[in-house]
C-alpha cells in the first residue's frame, strides 16, 4: 500500500469544498473522494470509485511513480472484486468492467521531463 493509502483507499484526494460547520462562516476544506466500501461508490459524488476527481488526484499523487499507481490500483481492484462478489454472489461484477474501471484509465506514457 502506498503512503497515501489507507484501509478505505487513498487518503489525499481532492474534491469540492466541504461546507463550514453550523457555527457560522469558517474555512472550507476539500472533501476527499474516497470509496464507500463495500459498494465502491465515491463518498462525495456517489459515482463508481475511482470517480473522475479521484482519478485526477491519483495521477497527480503518483506522477513520478506510475508503477506504484498501477500496483495500488491492482490492490484496490482485488479488494473491490472480493467486496462486490460478497454483495452480489449470483451475478458478481464483470471482470472486464472492473479492469476498465480500476486500471484501463491510467495513462500509459510518462509526461515529458522538464528541462
Short mmCIF file of C-alpha atoms in Angstrom, two decimals:
data_model
loop_
_atom_site.label_atom_id
_atom_site.label_comp_id
_atom_site.label_asym_id
_atom_site.label_seq_id
_atom_site.Cartn_x
_atom_site.Cartn_y
_atom_site.Cartn_z
CA UNK A 1 0.00 0.00 0.00
CA UNK A 2 1.30 3.46 -0.79
CA UNK A 3 1.87 6.12 1.87
CA UNK A 4 -1.25 7.84 0.52
CA UNK A 5 -3.38 4.75 1.01
CA UNK A 6 -5.40 3.65 3.99
CA UNK A 7 -7.79 0.80 4.64
CA UNK A 8 -10.58 2.58 2.75
CA UNK A 9 -8.45 3.78 -0.15
CA UNK A 10 -6.30 6.82 -0.86
CA UNK A 11 -6.24 9.45 1.85
CA UNK A 12 -5.35 12.60 -0.07
CA UNK A 13 -7.84 13.12 -2.85
CA UNK A 14 -9.40 16.37 -3.96
CA UNK A 15 -12.98 17.38 -4.24
CA UNK A 16 -15.39 20.25 -3.79
CA UNK A 17 -15.05 22.30 -0.63
CA UNK A 18 -16.89 20.97 2.38
CA UNK A 19 -19.42 23.43 3.85
CA UNK A 20 -18.37 25.21 7.01
CA UNK A 21 -19.71 23.90 10.33
CA UNK A 22 -23.04 25.00 11.71
CA UNK A 23 -21.36 27.61 13.89
CA UNK A 24 -21.17 30.12 11.03
CA UNK A 25 -18.62 31.07 8.42
CA UNK A 26 -15.28 29.39 8.62
CA UNK A 27 -12.59 27.85 6.47
CA UNK A 28 -13.63 25.27 3.91
CA UNK A 29 -11.69 22.08 3.24
CA UNK A 30 -11.89 19.87 0.18
CA UNK A 31 -13.68 16.58 0.82
CA UNK A 32 -11.62 13.62 -0.33
CA UNK A 33 -13.16 11.40 -2.99
CA UNK A 34 -12.75 8.12 -1.13
CA UNK A 35 -14.52 4.80 -1.78
CA UNK A 36 -17.55 3.81 0.26
CA UNK A 37 -16.92 0.14 0.89
CA UNK A 38 -18.25 -2.45 0.20
CA UNK A 39 -20.26 -0.66 -2.53
CA UNK A 40 -17.22 1.02 -4.07
CA UNK A 41 -19.01 4.29 -4.74
CA UNK A 42 -17.43 7.69 -4.15
CA UNK A 43 -18.31 9.13 -0.73
CA UNK A 44 -18.60 12.64 -2.22
CA UNK A 45 -20.23 12.32 -5.65
CA UNK A 46 -21.68 8.76 -5.47
CA UNK A 47 -20.07 7.82 -8.81
CA UNK A 48 -18.37 4.44 -9.15
CA UNK A 49 -14.97 4.78 -7.48
CA UNK A 50 -12.46 5.83 -8.64
CA UNK A 51 -14.53 8.75 -9.86
CA UNK A 52 -13.10 11.43 -12.14
CA UNK A 53 -11.88 13.59 -9.25
CA UNK A 54 -10.22 10.62 -7.54
CA UNK A 55 -8.54 9.61 -10.81
CA UNK A 56 -7.12 13.10 -11.33
CA UNK A 57 -5.81 13.17 -7.78
CA UNK A 58 -4.29 9.69 -8.02
CA UNK A 59 -2.50 10.54 -11.28
CA UNK A 60 -1.18 13.71 -9.67
CA UNK A 61 -0.07 11.96 -6.46
CA UNK A 62 1.68 9.18 -8.38
CA UNK A 63 3.00 11.39 -11.19
CA UNK A 64 6.58 10.25 -10.65
CA UNK A 65 5.82 6.58 -9.96
CA UNK A 66 3.34 5.15 -12.44
CA UNK A 67 4.30 1.59 -11.48
CA UNK A 68 3.29 2.26 -7.86
CA UNK A 69 -0.04 3.67 -9.07
CA UNK A 70 -0.74 0.51 -11.06
CA UNK A 71 0.23 -1.72 -8.14
CA UNK A 72 -2.00 0.28 -5.79
CA UNK A 73 -4.94 0.11 -8.23
CA UNK A 74 -4.45 -3.66 -8.67
CA UNK A 75 -4.70 -3.97 -4.90
CA UNK A 76 -7.92 -1.98 -4.68
CA UNK A 77 -9.34 -3.85 -7.71
CA UNK A 78 -8.74 -7.10 -5.81
CA UNK A 79 -10.48 -5.68 -2.72
CA UNK A 80 -13.38 -4.34 -4.79
CA UNK A 81 -13.87 -7.65 -6.60
CA UNK A 82 -13.99 -9.50 -3.28
CA UNK A 83 -16.43 -6.99 -1.75
CA UNK A 84 -18.71 -6.91 -4.80
CA UNK A 85 -18.78 -10.70 -5.16
CA UNK A 86 -19.74 -10.92 -1.48
CA UNK A 87 -22.58 -8.42 -2.07
CA UNK A 88 -23.78 -9.96 -5.34
CA UNK A 89 -22.82 -13.66 -5.24
CA UNK A 90 -25.17 -14.69 -8.07
CA UNK A 91 -24.23 -12.05 -10.62
CA UNK A 92 -20.95 -10.61 -9.31
CA UNK A 93 -19.10 -7.82 -11.09
CA UNK A 94 -17.97 -8.25 -14.69
CA UNK A 95 -14.15 -8.73 -14.70
CA UNK A 96 -13.73 -6.65 -17.87
CA UNK A 97 -15.78 -3.82 -16.35
CA UNK A 98 -13.67 -3.93 -13.18
CA UNK A 99 -10.47 -3.77 -15.26
CA UNK A 100 -11.80 -0.78 -17.20
CA UNK A 101 -12.92 0.94 -14.02
CA UNK A 102 -9.75 0.46 -11.98
CA UNK A 103 -6.86 0.12 -14.43
CA UNK A 104 -7.62 0.90 -18.08
CA UNK A 105 -7.86 4.66 -17.50
CA UNK A 106 -4.29 5.04 -16.17
CA UNK A 107 -2.11 6.92 -18.68
CA UNK A 108 0.44 4.57 -20.24
CA UNK A 109 3.07 7.14 -21.12
CA UNK A 110 5.11 9.30 -18.84
CA UNK A 111 4.75 13.06 -19.05
CA UNK A 112 7.69 14.78 -20.75
CA UNK A 113 10.58 15.53 -18.41
CA UNK A 114 11.08 19.15 -17.50
CA UNK A 115 14.43 20.63 -18.60
#
